[in-house]
Coordinates of C-alpha atoms in Angstrom, one line a residue:
M22 CA 8.2 0.0 29.0
G23 CA 5.1 2.0 30.2
L24 CA 6.6 6.0 28.8
R25 CA 5.8 8.8 30.5
W26 CA 3.7 12.4 29.1
P27 CA 2.3 15.2 31.0
A28 CA -1.5 15.5 30.6
I29 CA -2.2 17.3 27.7
H30 CA -5.6 18.2 26.7
L31 CA -6.9 15.9 23.8
G32 CA -7.1 18.4 21.1
Q33 CA -3.4 19.3 21.1
P34 CA -2.2 16.1 19.8
V35 CA -4.5 16.3 17.2
R36 CA -3.6 19.9 16.1
E37 CA 0.2 18.7 16.2
Y38 CA -0.5 15.0 14.1
L39 CA -2.1 17.3 11.7
L40 CA 0.6 19.7 11.4
T41 CA 2.9 17.4 11.1
L42 CA 1.2 15.5 8.2
C43 CA 1.1 18.4 6.4
V44 CA 3.7 18.7 6.4
T45 CA 4.8 15.5 5.2
V46 CA 2.6 16.1 2.3
A47 CA 3.7 19.3 1.3
V48 CA 7.8 18.5 1.5
T49 CA 7.3 15.4 -0.6
Y50 CA 4.7 17.0 -2.8
L51 CA 7.0 19.8 -4.0
L52 CA 10.3 17.6 -4.0
T53 CA 8.6 14.9 -6.6
G54 CA 8.8 18.0 -9.3
P55 CA 12.3 18.2 -8.9
V56 CA 13.4 14.1 -8.3
R57 CA 11.8 13.5 -11.8
K58 CA 14.1 15.7 -13.4
F59 CA 16.7 14.0 -11.7
A60 CA 15.5 10.8 -12.5
I61 CA 15.7 11.7 -15.9
A62 CA 18.9 13.8 -15.9
A63 CA 20.5 10.5 -14.3
G64 CA 18.7 7.6 -16.8
A65 CA 16.7 6.1 -14.4
M66 CA 14.2 4.9 -16.6
P67 CA 14.2 1.7 -17.4
E68 CA 12.7 -0.1 -20.6
I69 CA 9.7 -1.5 -20.4
R70 CA 9.7 -5.0 -19.5
A71 CA 7.2 -7.4 -20.4
R72 CA 4.7 -7.1 -17.4
D73 CA 4.4 -3.7 -17.7
V74 CA 1.5 -2.1 -18.4
H75 CA 2.1 1.5 -18.7
R76 CA 3.6 1.9 -22.4
E77 CA 6.3 4.5 -22.5
P78 CA 9.1 5.0 -20.3
T79 CA 9.4 6.7 -17.6
P80 CA 11.5 7.8 -14.2
R81 CA 11.2 6.0 -11.3
L82 CA 13.0 7.3 -7.9
G83 CA 10.1 8.7 -6.2
G84 CA 11.0 7.0 -3.0
I85 CA 13.7 10.1 -3.0
A86 CA 10.6 12.2 -2.5
M87 CA 8.7 10.0 -0.1
F88 CA 12.5 10.0 2.3
G89 CA 12.2 13.3 2.6
G90 CA 8.7 13.5 3.4
L91 CA 9.5 11.2 6.6
C92 CA 13.2 13.1 7.4
A93 CA 10.5 16.5 7.1
G94 CA 7.7 14.8 9.6
L95 CA 10.5 13.1 11.8
L96 CA 12.1 16.2 12.2
V97 CA 8.8 19.3 13.2
A98 CA 7.2 16.1 15.4
D99 CA 10.7 16.1 17.4
H100 CA 9.8 19.9 18.1
L101 CA 6.4 20.0 18.6
H102 CA 5.8 21.0 22.5
N103 CA 3.4 17.3 23.0
L104 CA 5.2 14.3 20.7
N105 CA 9.1 15.5 21.3
G106 CA 8.2 13.3 24.2
V107 CA 8.2 9.6 21.6
F108 CA 12.3 11.0 20.9
E109 CA 13.1 12.0 24.7
L110 CA 11.7 8.5 26.0
S111 CA 11.9 6.2 23.2
N112 CA 14.7 4.6 20.9
E113 CA 11.9 3.6 18.2
P114 CA 11.8 6.8 16.1
R115 CA 15.8 6.3 15.5
A116 CA 15.5 3.1 15.0
L117 CA 12.6 3.4 12.6
L118 CA 14.9 6.0 10.5
S119 CA 18.1 4.6 10.6
G120 CA 16.3 1.1 9.3
A121 CA 14.8 3.3 6.4
A122 CA 17.4 5.0 5.2
L123 CA 19.1 2.4 4.3
I124 CA 16.7 0.2 3.0
W125 CA 15.7 3.2 0.9
L126 CA 19.7 3.6 0.1
V127 CA 18.7 0.4 -2.0
G128 CA 16.2 1.1 -3.3
V129 CA 18.0 4.2 -5.1
L130 CA 20.5 1.7 -6.3
D131 CA 17.8 -1.1 -7.5
D132 CA 16.1 1.7 -9.5
K133 CA 18.7 2.9 -11.0
F134 CA 21.2 0.0 -11.6
E135 CA 18.3 -3.5 -11.0
L136 CA 20.0 -4.8 -8.1
D137 CA 19.8 -8.8 -7.9
A138 CA 16.3 -10.1 -6.3
L139 CA 18.4 -12.0 -3.2
I140 CA 20.7 -8.8 -3.0
K141 CA 17.5 -6.8 -2.5
L142 CA 16.2 -9.7 0.4
G143 CA 19.4 -9.5 2.0
A144 CA 19.2 -6.0 2.5
Q145 CA 16.0 -6.0 3.9
M146 CA 16.8 -8.3 6.6
I147 CA 19.4 -6.2 7.8
S148 CA 17.5 -3.7 8.3
A149 CA 15.2 -5.1 10.1
G150 CA 18.2 -6.2 11.8
V151 CA 19.7 -2.5 12.7
M152 CA 15.6 -1.4 13.9
V153 CA 15.9 -4.3 15.8
M154 CA 19.3 -3.6 17.0
Q155 CA 17.9 -0.2 18.5
G156 CA 15.2 -1.7 20.4
L157 CA 12.2 -1.9 17.9
T158 CA 11.2 -5.6 18.2
I159 CA 8.1 -7.6 19.2
L160 CA 8.5 -8.6 23.0
W161 CA 5.4 -10.1 23.6
I162 CA 1.7 -11.6 22.1
P163 CA -1.3 -12.2 23.6
V164 CA -2.7 -15.2 23.6
P165 CA -6.7 -16.2 24.0
W166 CA -7.3 -18.5 27.0
I167 CA -3.6 -18.4 27.8
G168 CA -2.3 -14.1 28.5
T169 CA 0.8 -12.7 27.7
V170 CA 3.5 -15.0 26.4
P171 CA 6.4 -13.0 26.7
L172 CA 9.5 -14.1 23.5
T173 CA 12.8 -14.4 23.8
Q174 CA 14.9 -12.1 22.3
W175 CA 15.5 -14.2 19.0
Q176 CA 12.0 -15.8 19.0
G177 CA 11.1 -11.6 19.2
N178 CA 14.0 -10.7 16.3
L179 CA 13.0 -13.6 14.1
L180 CA 9.1 -12.7 14.2
T181 CA 10.2 -9.0 13.8
V182 CA 12.4 -9.4 10.6
A183 CA 10.1 -11.7 9.2
L184 CA 6.8 -9.4 10.2
V185 CA 9.2 -6.9 7.9
V186 CA 10.4 -8.7 5.3
I187 CA 7.2 -9.5 4.1
T188 CA 5.6 -5.9 4.8
I189 CA 8.0 -5.0 1.9
N190 CA 7.6 -7.6 -0.4
A191 CA 4.0 -7.9 -0.1
V192 CA 3.9 -3.9 -0.7
N193 CA 6.6 -4.2 -3.6
F194 CA 4.5 -7.0 -5.0
V195 CA 1.3 -4.6 -5.9
D196 CA 2.9 -1.7 -7.2
G197 CA 2.3 -2.9 -10.8
L198 CA -0.6 0.2 -11.1
D199 CA -0.6 3.7 -11.1
G200 CA -1.3 4.9 -8.0
L201 CA -1.9 1.7 -6.2
A202 CA 0.6 1.4 -3.9
A203 CA 0.8 4.7 -2.6
G204 CA -3.1 4.8 -2.2
M205 CA -3.3 1.1 -0.4
V206 CA -0.4 2.3 2.2
C207 CA -2.4 5.3 2.5
I208 CA -5.6 3.7 3.8
A209 CA -3.7 1.1 6.1
A210 CA -1.7 3.8 7.7
A211 CA -5.0 5.9 8.4
A212 CA -6.9 2.8 9.8
L213 CA -3.5 2.1 11.4
F214 CA -3.7 5.3 12.6
L215 CA -7.4 5.4 14.3
Y216 CA -6.4 2.0 16.2
A217 CA -3.4 3.2 17.5
Y218 CA -4.5 6.7 18.6
R219 CA -7.6 4.5 20.2
I220 CA -5.7 2.5 22.4
W221 CA -3.0 5.8 23.3
F222 CA -5.5 8.0 24.9
G223 CA -9.2 5.9 24.7
Y224 CA -7.5 3.3 27.6
G225 CA -4.3 5.5 28.2
I226 CA -0.6 3.3 26.8
E227 CA 1.4 5.9 25.6
A228 CA 3.5 3.3 24.6
A229 CA 1.2 3.5 21.9
A230 CA 2.1 7.3 20.5
P231 CA 5.4 5.7 18.2
A232 CA 2.9 3.8 16.2
T233 CA 0.8 6.5 15.9
L234 CA 3.8 9.2 14.5
F235 CA 4.9 7.1 12.4
A236 CA 0.9 5.8 10.2
A237 CA 0.4 9.8 10.4
I238 CA 4.3 10.6 8.9
L239 CA 3.7 7.2 6.6
M240 CA -0.4 9.0 5.4
G241 CA 1.5 12.3 4.9
M242 CA 4.3 10.2 2.6
C243 CA 1.7 8.5 0.3
L244 CA -0.6 11.6 0.1
G245 CA 2.4 13.6 -1.5
F246 CA 3.4 11.4 -3.4
L247 CA 0.4 10.1 -4.9
P248 CA -0.6 13.2 -7.1
H249 CA 2.1 12.2 -9.3
N250 CA 1.6 8.9 -9.4
M251 CA -1.7 8.9 -10.5
H252 CA -2.5 7.9 -13.3
P253 CA -1.4 8.7 -16.2
A254 CA 1.8 8.5 -13.9
R255 CA 4.7 10.9 -14.6
I256 CA 6.9 8.7 -11.9
F257 CA 7.2 5.9 -10.4
M258 CA 7.8 5.1 -7.0
G259 CA 10.7 2.8 -7.3
D260 CA 11.6 0.6 -4.9
S261 CA 13.3 3.4 -3.6
G262 CA 9.5 4.4 -2.3
S263 CA 7.3 0.8 -2.5
M264 CA 10.2 -0.6 -0.3
L265 CA 10.5 2.3 2.3
I266 CA 6.8 2.7 2.7
G267 CA 6.5 -1.0 3.6
L268 CA 9.2 -0.8 5.9
V269 CA 7.6 2.5 7.9
L270 CA 4.5 0.2 7.7
A271 CA 5.6 -3.2 9.4
A272 CA 7.4 -0.7 11.6
S273 CA 4.0 1.0 12.7
A274 CA 2.5 -2.4 13.4
I275 CA 5.1 -4.1 15.4
S276 CA 5.3 -0.6 17.7
I277 CA 2.0 -1.1 18.1
T278 CA 1.4 -4.6 18.2
G279 CA 4.4 -6.0 20.3
Q280 CA 5.2 -3.2 22.4
V281 CA 2.1 -2.3 23.8
D282 CA 1.6 -4.3 26.9
P283 CA -1.3 -5.9 27.0
D284 CA -1.5 -6.7 30.2
A285 CA -2.3 -2.7 30.9
M286 CA -5.7 -3.8 29.7
A287 CA -6.2 -6.1 32.3
L288 CA -7.9 -3.2 34.6
F289 CA -11.2 -3.0 32.1
A290 CA -12.1 -6.9 32.3
G291 CA -10.4 -8.4 35.5
G292 CA -7.5 -10.6 35.1
E293 CA -4.8 -11.3 32.6
R294 CA -6.2 -14.4 31.0
N295 CA -9.5 -12.9 30.9
A296 CA -8.5 -9.5 29.6
T297 CA -6.4 -11.0 27.0
H298 CA -9.4 -12.9 25.2
A299 CA -12.1 -10.8 26.2
M300 CA -10.0 -7.5 25.2
L301 CA -9.1 -9.2 22.2
P302 CA -11.2 -8.0 19.5
V303 CA -10.0 -4.2 20.7
F304 CA -6.4 -5.2 20.4
I305 CA -5.8 -8.0 18.4
P306 CA -1.6 -8.0 18.3
L307 CA -0.5 -9.3 15.0
L308 CA -4.4 -9.9 13.3
L309 CA -5.1 -6.0 12.6
P310 CA -1.5 -5.9 11.4
L311 CA -1.9 -8.4 8.5
T312 CA -6.0 -7.4 8.0
I313 CA -4.3 -4.3 6.5
I314 CA -1.8 -5.7 4.7
A315 CA -4.7 -8.7 3.7
I316 CA -5.0 -7.8 0.0
P317 CA -0.9 -6.9 -0.6
M318 CA -0.7 -10.7 1.6
A319 CA -2.5 -12.2 -0.2
D320 CA -1.1 -11.1 -3.9
L321 CA 2.3 -11.7 -2.4
I322 CA 1.3 -15.3 -1.5
L323 CA -0.5 -16.4 -4.5
A324 CA 2.7 -15.3 -6.9
I325 CA 4.7 -17.7 -5.0
V326 CA 2.4 -20.1 -4.9
R327 CA 1.6 -19.7 -8.7
R328 CA 5.2 -19.7 -9.6
T329 CA 6.5 -22.0 -7.8
W330 CA 3.7 -24.8 -9.0
N331 CA 5.2 -23.5 -12.7
G332 CA 8.7 -24.1 -11.4
Q333 CA 9.8 -21.0 -11.7
S334 CA 11.3 -18.5 -8.9
P335 CA 9.6 -16.9 -6.5
F336 CA 11.4 -13.5 -7.3
A337 CA 10.4 -14.2 -11.3
A338 CA 8.3 -11.8 -12.7
D339 CA 4.8 -12.1 -14.2
R340 CA 1.9 -10.7 -15.3
G341 CA -0.5 -12.4 -12.8
H342 CA -0.9 -10.3 -9.8
L343 CA -4.1 -9.8 -8.8
H344 CA -4.0 -6.5 -10.8
H345 CA -3.3 -7.7 -13.3
R346 CA -6.7 -10.0 -13.2
L347 CA -8.9 -7.0 -12.6
L348 CA -7.5 -5.3 -16.2
E349 CA -8.0 -8.5 -17.7
L350 CA -11.2 -9.0 -16.5
G351 CA -12.4 -6.1 -18.6
H352 CA -12.0 -3.0 -16.0
S353 CA -10.4 0.1 -16.6
H354 CA -6.7 1.5 -15.2
S355 CA -8.6 3.8 -12.7
R356 CA -11.3 1.4 -12.1
A357 CA -9.0 -1.3 -11.1
V358 CA -7.3 1.0 -8.6
L359 CA -10.3 1.3 -7.1
I360 CA -11.8 -1.8 -6.6
M361 CA -8.6 -2.3 -4.8
Y362 CA -8.6 0.7 -2.6
F363 CA -12.2 -0.3 -2.2
W364 CA -11.1 -3.5 -0.8
S365 CA -8.2 -2.4 1.4
G366 CA -10.1 0.7 3.4
L367 CA -12.9 -2.3 4.1
I368 CA -10.8 -4.9 5.5
A369 CA -8.6 -2.4 7.2
F370 CA -11.3 -0.7 8.2
G371 CA -13.3 -3.6 8.9
A372 CA -11.1 -4.9 11.6
V373 CA -11.3 -1.9 13.2
A374 CA -14.5 -0.9 13.6
Y375 CA -15.2 -4.5 14.8
S376 CA -12.1 -3.6 17.6
V377 CA -14.2 -0.7 18.6
H378 CA -17.3 -2.8 18.7
S379 CA -17.3 -6.5 18.3
A380 CA -20.5 -7.2 20.0
S381 CA -22.6 -4.7 17.7
M382 CA -24.1 -6.9 14.8
W383 CA -24.9 -4.4 12.7
I384 CA -20.7 -4.0 11.9
V385 CA -20.5 -6.9 10.7
L386 CA -23.9 -6.6 8.7
A387 CA -22.1 -3.4 6.9
I388 CA -19.6 -5.9 6.6
A389 CA -21.3 -8.4 4.4
A390 CA -23.6 -6.0 2.5
L391 CA -20.1 -3.7 1.4
S392 CA -18.8 -6.9 0.6
A393 CA -21.4 -8.6 -1.8
L394 CA -20.9 -4.7 -3.0
G395 CA -17.8 -4.9 -3.7
L396 CA -18.1 -8.5 -5.8
I397 CA -20.9 -7.3 -8.1
L398 CA -18.1 -4.3 -8.8
L399 CA -15.1 -6.8 -9.0
L400 CA -17.6 -8.7 -11.9
L401 CA -19.3 -6.0 -13.3
P402 CA -17.2 -6.4 -16.8
R403 CA -19.1 -9.5 -17.1
F404 CA -22.5 -8.3 -17.2
T405 CA -22.3 -5.6 -19.5
P406 CA -25.6 -4.8 -20.4
R407 CA -27.0 -5.2 -24.1
A408 CA -29.7 -3.9 -26.2
P409 CA -32.3 -6.0 -28.1
H410 CA -31.3 -5.5 -31.8
W411 CA -33.7 -3.3 -32.1
A412 CA -32.4 -0.6 -29.4
E413 CA -29.1 -0.9 -30.2
G414 CA -29.7 2.7 -32.5
L415 CA -31.0 4.1 -29.5
V416 CA -27.8 3.2 -27.0
P417 CA -24.1 4.5 -26.7
P418 CA -21.5 1.4 -28.4
R419 CA -21.0 -0.5 -25.1
Y420 CA -24.3 -1.3 -24.9
R421 CA -24.1 -2.8 -28.4
H422 CA -23.0 -5.9 -29.5
A423 CA -19.6 -5.9 -30.9
E424 CA -20.4 -7.0 -34.6
R425 CA -23.3 -5.3 -34.9
A426 CA -21.2 -2.3 -32.9
A427 CA -18.5 -2.1 -35.9
A428 CA -20.5 -3.0 -39.2
A429 CA -22.4 0.9 -38.5
A430 CA -18.8 2.4 -36.9
E431 CA -17.9 0.8 -40.8
A432 CA -20.9 1.8 -42.5
A433 CA -20.7 5.3 -40.9
A434 CA -17.2 5.8 -41.9
L435 CA -18.5 4.6 -45.5
E436 CA -21.1 6.9 -45.6
T437 CA -19.3 9.7 -45.1
T438 CA -15.8 9.0 -46.4
G439 CA -16.9 6.7 -49.0
R440 CA -13.7 4.3 -48.1
E441 CA -13.3 2.0 -45.4
P442 CA -12.4 3.1 -41.7
E443 CA -8.9 2.2 -41.3
F444 CA -9.3 1.0 -37.4
A445 CA -5.9 1.3 -35.1
R446 CA -4.0 -1.6 -33.2
P447 CA -6.6 -1.5 -30.0
I448 CA -4.7 -0.7 -26.3
A449 CA -5.8 -3.2 -23.7
A450 CA -7.7 -1.5 -21.1
G451 CA -5.7 0.2 -18.5
V452 CA -2.4 1.0 -20.2
S453 CA -0.7 3.9 -19.1
G454 CA 0.2 6.4 -21.5
V455 CA -3.4 6.4 -23.8
N456 CA -4.4 10.3 -22.2
G457 CA -0.8 10.8 -20.2
A458 CA 2.4 12.7 -21.2
T459 CA 5.6 11.0 -22.2
A460 CA 8.1 11.6 -19.7
V461 CA 10.8 12.9 -21.8
G462 CA 10.7 14.0 -25.8
P463 CA 7.5 13.3 -27.6
R464 CA 5.2 10.8 -27.4
S465 CA 6.1 7.0 -28.6
R466 CA 4.7 3.5 -29.3
F467 CA 6.1 -0.1 -28.5
P468 CA 4.4 -2.3 -30.5
D469 CA 6.6 -4.8 -29.0
R470 CA 7.3 -4.9 -25.1
R471 CA 10.6 -6.1 -24.1
K472 CA 11.6 -8.7 -22.1
A473 CA 11.8 -8.0 -18.5
E474 CA 15.9 -7.9 -17.6
S475 CA 14.8 -7.3 -14.3
T476 CA 13.2 -10.3 -11.9
R477 CA 11.7 -7.7 -9.0

């Protein structure tokens, strides 16, 4: 399996990865504007669904720009001196591109015509199968106290397809707030890049090079799309984007965990069994990718359990996702997204830091302290301080008791205008479109949300 590159200076691939990242960001960013206009012209602007938090029709098909960024990143890397070895000595980039093209095409059709959930599930399995047929599959897994366990062809293929499908749907499930899915996947890709780059250059295992390249390109795809997708979003990535970045993330994880032979690290610990156990914090075979997508995975599992418990289909849409619950707690749209970013980064980068210095107690203490801080931020709306009655006139209205604040506002309006104020209907926290521009034409309001027709 070992790939052999000529001796290269450590700084050269860093510059080439940076160039690949910048090209991917630029192409994705520049394509998103024309794609938005195309989506509006094509009518890829579905009606507001019951589970949506935005209140104005917003075009989808953002995945078209992200796929363009993927192609540009691979094309540039193929013409760089140090990175073209990935294409010459490995078939994984072609496997990724073929699987990504298939799932992207199905996603584009879904963004326009709302395909059935089972059709999309079948397309996800076929896309994973296409990558498996071209060699991007899990070949072995290291097990503590046992050593490297080779997988049969069927075992490796089934495990690969399962990991791809789970990752795609986990990313798809968190694509519910502006900028949430793209930001979380970008954080996961950054952690995976650091991990794969260390395996490549830290241990001299060249087979980690494809995963390093995939992670860099995935970061560029997300970073280029985020400026258009942050709250209030001007365009959504749709299934064409969420399934695409989910597949690229899964391919990166499979490449680094199931293709890199952990026996190559036995030189540092003496013996296969001892090496596999001793180096487990450094080379976590399937655990690290799961920690990178821990938040989307938890959301996916909770959604399946919740819907099955309520007698619904696991594919039925609802408003019980983690980001919906953050809005219900009282967080704003932007703060809910940042909290999800925080937890994703803590888990992903915490796992990477632990893999580097597993014996350091400071890393464990830092992760524990940051987790406590995250819990405080998570529960902050429950502990909003209220000023005492005698000091309410000295603090902003959000720190006053609700009844007294409303009475004070009404009294002020009566004194100023001589008539009672007509308070507008309150809008739920985190609703997109309150301050943003509409996708087409003048701003509109939807007093009653229409029930979802899609099962996603």
